Amino acid sequence: MQKGVTIWLTGLSGAGKSTIAEELEPRLRRMGLELEPLDGDVIRTNLSQGLTFSRTDRDVNVRRIGFVCELLTRHGVIVITSAISPYRAVRTELKERIGNFIEVYVSCPIEECINRDVKGLYKRAIAGEIPQFTGISDPYEEPLNPDIVCHTHLETLDESVSKIVDYLVIKGYIAPVAVEV
Ligand code: ADP
């Protein structure tokens, strides 16, 4: 049993969106659920090739991701999307449009993201080599009323992923899981 839903992971670069998505995906697949992961970087190299990091282009990118999410959600798929999606207004717009939409704020202090510097981008952004870098030289608007917050500097990956799975059960998107023995 499953209902279509978009699980929208938003947060700074290095906050843990992809890591959570990559862990959540096999966990839901093992339950026999129908899923589609939509990674922001993958979308940028395919569906949104050529777009810049201006506010206008970022909003276009997020709306495109949202459009795909909407189609899949309508057809009963659980979509897991990880994109910085820094602007509140467009996230709210998508939530209203898609309906079955869970906003997950992947929260991590910028100092910790800089410390992690998973892709080496912060170092370059701080050196002024990457313009319009979210959190350094471009805004990130925190969700005001997210459905779930994962504090990735305080909790384990398993705790973050479990919060999402539990929420899916509580909201009736998936059936309660039999305990694995
Ligand atoms: P993003 O996709 O948001 O840019 P990544 O997932 O690529 O971020 O990187 C997040 C980093 O933080 C990884 O190196 C990951 O191992 C680490 N990390 C530490 N704790 C957590 C946690 N609870 N959840 C997710 N990632 C975590």
PDB file of C-alpha atoms and ligand atoms in Angstrom:
ATOM      1  CA  MET A   1       0.000   0.000   0.000  1.00  0.00           C
ATOM      2  CA  GLN A   2       1.302   3.429  -0.889  1.00  0.00           C
ATOM      3  CA  LYS A   3       0.010   6.857  -1.861  1.00  0.00           C
ATOM      4  CA  GLY A   4       1.907   9.174  -4.191  1.00  0.00           C
ATOM      5  CA  VAL A   5       3.851  11.841  -2.355  1.00  0.00           C
ATOM      6  CA  THR A   6       6.740  14.208  -2.939  1.00  0.00           C
ATOM      7  CA  ILE A   7       9.421  14.187  -0.244  1.00  0.00           C
ATOM      8  CA  TRP A   8      11.135  17.531  -0.793  1.00  0.00           C
ATOM      9  CA  LEU A   9      14.567  17.795   0.846  1.00  0.00           C
ATOM     10  CA  THR A  10      15.787  21.385   1.092  1.00  0.00           C
ATOM     11  CA  GLY A  11      18.913  22.755   2.732  1.00  0.00           C
ATOM     12  CA  LEU A  12      22.387  24.150   2.227  1.00  0.00           C
ATOM     13  CA  SER A  13      24.993  22.435   0.097  1.00  0.00           C
ATOM     14  CA  GLY A  14      26.591  19.762   2.277  1.00  0.00           C
ATOM     15  CA  ALA A  15      23.707  19.719   4.754  1.00  0.00           C
ATOM     16  CA  GLY A  16      23.004  16.067   3.938  1.00  0.00           C
ATOM     17  CA  LYS A  17      20.174  16.001   1.375  1.00  0.00           C
ATOM     18  CA  SER A  18      21.787  13.491  -1.012  1.00  0.00           C
ATOM     19  CA  THR A  19      23.076  11.332   1.828  1.00  0.00           C
ATOM     20  CA  ILE A  20      19.587  11.103   3.352  1.00  0.00           C
ATOM     21  CA  ALA A  21      17.983  10.462  -0.059  1.00  0.00           C
ATOM     22  CA  GLU A  22      20.506   7.710  -0.834  1.00  0.00           C
ATOM     23  CA  GLU A  23      19.765   5.993   2.475  1.00  0.00           C
ATOM     24  CA  LEU A  24      16.002   6.508   2.332  1.00  0.00           C
ATOM     25  CA  GLU A  25      15.703   5.073  -1.168  1.00  0.00           C
ATOM     26  CA  PRO A  26      16.891   1.491  -0.489  1.00  0.00           C
ATOM     27  CA  ARG A  27      15.040   1.493   2.832  1.00  0.00           C
ATOM     28  CA  LEU A  28      11.725   2.205   1.084  1.00  0.00           C
ATOM     29  CA  ARG A  29      12.552  -0.141  -1.804  1.00  0.00           C
ATOM     30  CA  ARG A  30      13.058  -2.988   0.639  1.00  0.00           C
ATOM     31  CA  MET A  31       9.439  -2.384   1.668  1.00  0.00           C
ATOM     32  CA  GLY A  32       8.439  -2.974  -1.954  1.00  0.00           C
ATOM     33  CA  LEU A  33       7.486   0.657  -2.615  1.00  0.00           C
ATOM     34  CA  GLU A  34       7.484   2.418  -5.984  1.00  0.00           C
ATOM     35  CA  LEU A  35       9.956   5.336  -5.906  1.00  0.00           C
ATOM     36  CA  GLU A  36      11.773   7.876  -8.011  1.00  0.00           C
ATOM     37  CA  PRO A  37      14.761   9.804  -6.686  1.00  0.00           C
ATOM     38  CA  LEU A  38      15.235  13.213  -8.343  1.00  0.00           C
ATOM     39  CA  ASP A  39      18.621  14.689  -7.542  1.00  0.00           C
ATOM     40  CA  GLY A  40      19.102  18.428  -8.055  1.00  0.00           C
ATOM     41  CA  ASP A  41      22.519  17.977  -9.670  1.00  0.00           C
ATOM     42  CA  VAL A  42      21.159  15.353 -12.082  1.00  0.00           C
ATOM     43  CA  ILE A  43      18.273  17.659 -13.035  1.00  0.00           C
ATOM     44  CA  ARG A  44      20.711  20.516 -13.645  1.00  0.00           C
ATOM     45  CA  THR A  45      22.729  18.440 -16.104  1.00  0.00           C
ATOM     46  CA  ASN A  46      19.651  17.168 -17.935  1.00  0.00           C
ATOM     47  CA  LEU A  47      16.328  18.974 -17.604  1.00  0.00           C
ATOM     48  CA  SER A  48      17.798  22.339 -16.575  1.00  0.00           C
ATOM     49  CA  GLN A  49      20.991  22.425 -18.612  1.00  0.00           C
ATOM     50  CA  GLY A  50      22.199  25.973 -19.197  1.00  0.00           C
ATOM     51  CA  LEU A  51      20.339  27.594 -16.328  1.00  0.00           C
ATOM     52  CA  THR A  52      22.351  29.943 -14.118  1.00  0.00           C
ATOM     53  CA  PHE A  53      22.187  30.465 -10.353  1.00  0.00           C
ATOM     54  CA  SER A  54      20.279  33.747 -10.541  1.00  0.00           C
ATOM     55  CA  ARG A  55      17.096  33.926  -8.531  1.00  0.00           C
ATOM     56  CA  THR A  56      15.006  33.702 -11.713  1.00  0.00           C
ATOM     57  CA  ASP A  57      16.838  30.650 -13.023  1.00  0.00           C
ATOM     58  CA  ARG A  58      16.861  28.943  -9.629  1.00  0.00           C
ATOM     59  CA  ASP A  59      13.094  29.380  -9.469  1.00  0.00           C
ATOM     60  CA  VAL A  60      12.722  28.006 -13.017  1.00  0.00           C
ATOM     61  CA  ASN A  61      14.838  25.002 -12.033  1.00  0.00           C
ATOM     62  CA  VAL A  62      12.808  24.335  -8.895  1.00  0.00           C
ATOM     63  CA  ARG A  63       9.514  24.688 -10.790  1.00  0.00           C
ATOM     64  CA  ARG A  64      10.727  22.150 -13.375  1.00  0.00           C
ATOM     65  CA  ILE A  65      11.628  19.691 -10.653  1.00  0.00           C
ATOM     66  CA  GLY A  66       8.244  20.386  -9.081  1.00  0.00           C
ATOM     67  CA  PHE A  67       6.452  19.719 -12.348  1.00  0.00           C
ATOM     68  CA  VAL A  68       8.055  16.277 -12.657  1.00  0.00           C
ATOM     69  CA  CYS A  69       7.262  15.614  -8.981  1.00  0.00           C
ATOM     70  CA  GLU A  70       3.644  16.559  -9.581  1.00  0.00           C
ATOM     71  CA  LEU A  71       3.252  14.117 -12.476  1.00  0.00           C
ATOM     72  CA  LEU A  72       4.881  11.242 -10.627  1.00  0.00           C
ATOM     73  CA  THR A  73       3.022  11.950  -7.370  1.00  0.00           C
ATOM     74  CA  ARG A  74      -0.285  11.954  -9.255  1.00  0.00           C
ATOM     75  CA  HIS A  75       0.588   8.480 -10.557  1.00  0.00           C
ATOM     76  CA  GLY A  76       1.154   7.070  -7.102  1.00  0.00           C
ATOM     77  CA  VAL A  77       4.937   7.276  -6.969  1.00  0.00           C
ATOM     78  CA  ILE A  78       6.939   8.325  -3.894  1.00  0.00           C
ATOM     79  CA  VAL A  79       9.343  10.973  -5.181  1.00  0.00           C
ATOM     80  CA  ILE A  80      12.443  11.887  -3.181  1.00  0.00           C
ATOM     81  CA  THR A  81      13.947  15.110  -4.368  1.00  0.00           C
ATOM     82  CA  SER A  82      17.122  16.779  -3.135  1.00  0.00           C
ATOM     83  CA  ALA A  83      17.784  20.295  -4.340  1.00  0.00           C
ATOM     84  CA  ILE A  84      18.995  23.312  -2.341  1.00  0.00           C
ATOM     85  CA  SER A  85      15.805  25.169  -3.405  1.00  0.00           C
ATOM     86  CA  PRO A  86      16.760  28.303  -1.442  1.00  0.00           C
ATOM     87  CA  TYR A  87      13.635  30.402  -1.987  1.00  0.00           C
ATOM     88  CA  ARG A  88      10.663  29.965   0.305  1.00  0.00           C
ATOM     89  CA  ALA A  89       8.024  31.319  -2.050  1.00  0.00           C
ATOM     90  CA  VAL A  90       8.541  28.761  -4.796  1.00  0.00           C
ATOM     91  CA  ARG A  91       8.702  25.886  -2.296  1.00  0.00           C
ATOM     92  CA  THR A  92       5.385  27.028  -0.837  1.00  0.00           C
ATOM     93  CA  GLU A  93       3.930  27.340  -4.335  1.00  0.00           C
ATOM     94  CA  LEU A  94       4.876  23.724  -5.090  1.00  0.00           C
ATOM     95  CA  LYS A  95       3.520  22.472  -1.797  1.00  0.00           C
ATOM     96  CA  GLU A  96       0.167  24.029  -2.602  1.00  0.00           C
ATOM     97  CA  ARG A  97       0.197  22.746  -6.175  1.00  0.00           C
ATOM     98  CA  ILE A  98       1.259  19.180  -5.448  1.00  0.00           C
ATOM     99  CA  GLY A  99      -0.704  18.719  -2.213  1.00  0.00           C
ATOM    100  CA  ASN A 100       0.859  15.424  -1.185  1.00  0.00           C
ATOM    101  CA  PHE A 101       4.095  17.173  -0.355  1.00  0.00           C
ATOM    102  CA  ILE A 102       6.398  16.766   2.631  1.00  0.00           C
ATOM    103  CA  GLU A 103       8.858  19.577   3.160  1.00  0.00           C
ATOM    104  CA  VAL A 104      11.946  18.203   4.896  1.00  0.00           C
ATOM    105  CA  TYR A 105      14.335  20.842   6.129  1.00  0.00           C
ATOM    106  CA  VAL A 106      17.804  19.287   6.160  1.00  0.00           C
ATOM    107  CA  SER A 107      19.281  21.676   8.679  1.00  0.00           C
ATOM    108  CA  CYS A 108      22.958  22.114   9.393  1.00  0.00           C
ATOM    109  CA  PRO A 109      24.861  25.232  10.511  1.00  0.00           C
ATOM    110  CA  ILE A 110      26.832  26.826   7.712  1.00  0.00           C
ATOM    111  CA  GLU A 111      30.044  26.484   9.785  1.00  0.00           C
ATOM    112  CA  GLU A 112      29.565  22.710   9.833  1.00  0.00           C
ATOM    113  CA  CYS A 113      28.806  22.624   6.081  1.00  0.00           C
ATOM    114  CA  ILE A 114      32.026  24.582   5.486  1.00  0.00           C
ATOM    115  CA  ASN A 115      33.833  22.148   7.750  1.00  0.00           C
ATOM    116  CA  ARG A 116      32.472  19.143   5.840  1.00  0.00           C
ATOM    117  CA  ASP A 117      33.025  20.777   2.449  1.00  0.00           C
ATOM    118  CA  VAL A 118      31.978  17.509   0.779  1.00  0.00           C
ATOM    119  CA  LYS A 119      32.629  18.719  -2.765  1.00  0.00           C
ATOM    120  CA  GLY A 120      35.295  21.334  -2.027  1.00  0.00           C
ATOM    121  CA  LEU A 121      32.887  24.043  -3.192  1.00  0.00           C
ATOM    122  CA  TYR A 122      32.849  26.153  -0.004  1.00  0.00           C
ATOM    123  CA  LYS A 123      36.603  26.633  -0.169  1.00  0.00           C
ATOM    124  CA  ARG A 124      36.258  27.923  -3.710  1.00  0.00           C
ATOM    125  CA  ALA A 125      33.185  30.030  -2.894  1.00  0.00           C
ATOM    126  CA  ILE A 126      34.922  31.675   0.082  1.00  0.00           C
ATOM    127  CA  ALA A 127      37.905  32.389  -2.154  1.00  0.00           C
ATOM    128  CA  GLY A 128      35.494  34.207  -4.463  1.00  0.00           C
ATOM    129  CA  GLU A 129      35.828  31.665  -7.263  1.00  0.00           C
ATOM    130  CA  ILE A 130      32.141  30.689  -7.321  1.00  0.00           C
ATOM    131  CA  PRO A 131      29.675  33.581  -7.478  1.00  0.00           C
ATOM    132  CA  GLN A 132      26.153  33.263  -6.100  1.00  0.00           C
ATOM    133  CA  PHE A 133      27.002  30.365  -3.821  1.00  0.00           C
ATOM    134  CA  THR A 134      24.146  29.634  -1.415  1.00  0.00           C
ATOM    135  CA  GLY A 135      25.006  30.493   2.181  1.00  0.00           C
ATOM    136  CA  ILE A 136      28.156  32.403   1.225  1.00  0.00           C
ATOM    137  CA  SER A 137      27.215  34.937  -1.424  1.00  0.00           C
ATOM    138  CA  ASP A 138      23.583  34.024  -2.076  1.00  0.00           C
ATOM    139  CA  PRO A 139      20.608  33.661   0.285  1.00  0.00           C
ATOM    140  CA  TYR A 140      19.061  30.550   1.767  1.00  0.00           C
ATOM    141  CA  GLU A 141      15.578  31.106   3.160  1.00  0.00           C
ATOM    142  CA  GLU A 142      14.887  28.588   5.911  1.00  0.00           C
ATOM    143  CA  PRO A 143      11.479  26.920   5.882  1.00  0.00           C
ATOM    144  CA  LEU A 144       9.213  28.578   8.449  1.00  0.00           C
ATOM    145  CA  ASN A 145       6.932  25.621   8.937  1.00  0.00           C
ATOM    146  CA  PRO A 146       8.600  22.465   7.599  1.00  0.00           C
ATOM    147  CA  ASP A 147       6.883  19.098   8.057  1.00  0.00           C
ATOM    148  CA  ILE A 148      10.125  17.517   9.253  1.00  0.00           C
ATOM    149  CA  VAL A 149      13.470  18.940  10.367  1.00  0.00           C
ATOM    150  CA  CYS A 150      16.577  16.747  10.225  1.00  0.00           C
ATOM    151  CA  HIS A 151      19.399  18.289  12.265  1.00  0.00           C
ATOM    152  CA  THR A 152      22.246  16.474  10.594  1.00  0.00           C
ATOM    153  CA  HIS A 153      24.928  17.898  12.903  1.00  0.00           C
ATOM    154  CA  LEU A 154      23.104  16.528  15.949  1.00  0.00           C
ATOM    155  CA  GLU A 155      21.528  13.268  14.835  1.00  0.00           C
ATOM    156  CA  THR A 156      22.741  10.155  13.045  1.00  0.00           C
ATOM    157  CA  LEU A 157      21.855   9.432   9.442  1.00  0.00           C
ATOM    158  CA  ASP A 158      19.667   6.571  10.638  1.00  0.00           C
ATOM    159  CA  GLU A 159      17.746   8.925  12.952  1.00  0.00           C
ATOM    160  CA  SER A 160      17.194  11.423  10.138  1.00  0.00           C
ATOM    161  CA  VAL A 161      15.945   8.734   7.749  1.00  0.00           C
ATOM    162  CA  SER A 162      13.732   7.130  10.400  1.00  0.00           C
ATOM    163  CA  LYS A 163      11.998  10.465  11.032  1.00  0.00           C
ATOM    164  CA  ILE A 164      10.921  10.536   7.384  1.00  0.00           C
ATOM    165  CA  VAL A 165       9.807   6.888   7.298  1.00  0.00           C
ATOM    166  CA  ASP A 166       7.809   7.354  10.521  1.00  0.00           C
ATOM    167  CA  TYR A 167       6.158  10.481   9.129  1.00  0.00           C
ATOM    168  CA  LEU A 168       5.131   8.589   5.952  1.00  0.00           C
ATOM    169  CA  VAL A 169       3.453   5.982   8.142  1.00  0.00           C
ATOM    170  CA  ILE A 170       1.760   8.518  10.448  1.00  0.00           C
ATOM    171  CA  LYS A 171       0.331  10.436   7.483  1.00  0.00           C
ATOM    172  CA  GLY A 172      -0.875   7.211   5.838  1.00  0.00           C
ATOM    173  CA  TYR A 173       1.333   7.411   2.741  1.00  0.00           C
ATOM    174  CA  ILE A 174       2.725   3.951   3.455  1.00  0.00           C
ATOM    175  CA  ALA A 175       1.555   1.049   5.573  1.00  0.00           C
ATOM    176  CA  PRO A 176       3.205   0.424   8.946  1.00  0.00           C
ATOM    177  CA  VAL A 177       6.270  -1.715   8.518  1.00  0.00           C
ATOM    178  CA  ALA A 178       6.594  -5.187   9.940  1.00  0.00           C
ATOM    179  CA  VAL A 179       9.552  -5.273  12.303  1.00  0.00           C
ATOM    180  CA  GLU A 180      12.467  -7.069  10.675  1.00  0.00           C
ATOM    181  CA  VAL A 181      13.865  -9.903  12.792  1.00  0.00           C
TER     182      VAL A 181
HETATM  183  P1  ADP B   1      23.913  17.815   0.156  1.00  0.00           P
HETATM  184  O1  ADP B   1      23.289  16.768  -0.723  1.00  0.00           O
HETATM  185  O2  ADP B   1      22.916  18.469   1.074  1.00  0.00           O
HETATM  186  O3  ADP B   1      24.733  18.825  -0.606  1.00  0.00           O
HETATM  187  P2  ADP B   1      25.644  15.673   1.023  1.00  0.00           P
HETATM  188  O4  ADP B   1      24.637  14.614   1.344  1.00  0.00           O
HETATM  189  O5  ADP B   1      26.341  15.581  -0.307  1.00  0.00           O
HETATM  190  O6  ADP B   1      24.932  17.106   1.167  1.00  0.00           O
HETATM  191  O7  ADP B   1      26.755  15.742   2.180  1.00  0.00           O
HETATM  192  C1  ADP B   1      26.432  15.699   3.555  1.00  0.00           C
HETATM  193  C2  ADP B   1      27.614  15.224   4.384  1.00  0.00           C
HETATM  194  O8  ADP B   1      27.253  15.235   5.769  1.00  0.00           O
HETATM  195  C3  ADP B   1      28.058  13.819   4.046  1.00  0.00           C
HETATM  196  O9  ADP B   1      29.458  13.770   4.063  1.00  0.00           O
HETATM  197  C4  ADP B   1      27.450  12.979   5.205  1.00  0.00           C
HETATM  198  O10 ADP B   1      28.191  11.816   5.454  1.00  0.00           O
HETATM  199  C5  ADP B   1      27.510  13.953   6.376  1.00  0.00           C
HETATM  200  N1  ADP B   1      26.537  13.694   7.449  1.00  0.00           N
HETATM  201  C6  ADP B   1      26.828  13.592   8.761  1.00  0.00           C
HETATM  202  N2  ADP B   1      25.731  13.330   9.499  1.00  0.00           N
HETATM  203  C7  ADP B   1      24.693  13.267   8.649  1.00  0.00           C
HETATM  204  C8  ADP B   1      23.289  13.025   8.813  1.00  0.00           C
HETATM  205  N3  ADP B   1      22.711  12.822  10.014  1.00  0.00           N
HETATM  206  N4  ADP B   1      22.509  13.038   7.712  1.00  0.00           N
HETATM  207  C9  ADP B   1      23.062  13.271   6.502  1.00  0.00           C
HETATM  208  N5  ADP B   1      24.384  13.503   6.270  1.00  0.00           N
HETATM  209  C10 ADP B   1      25.206  13.499   7.341  1.00  0.00           C
END
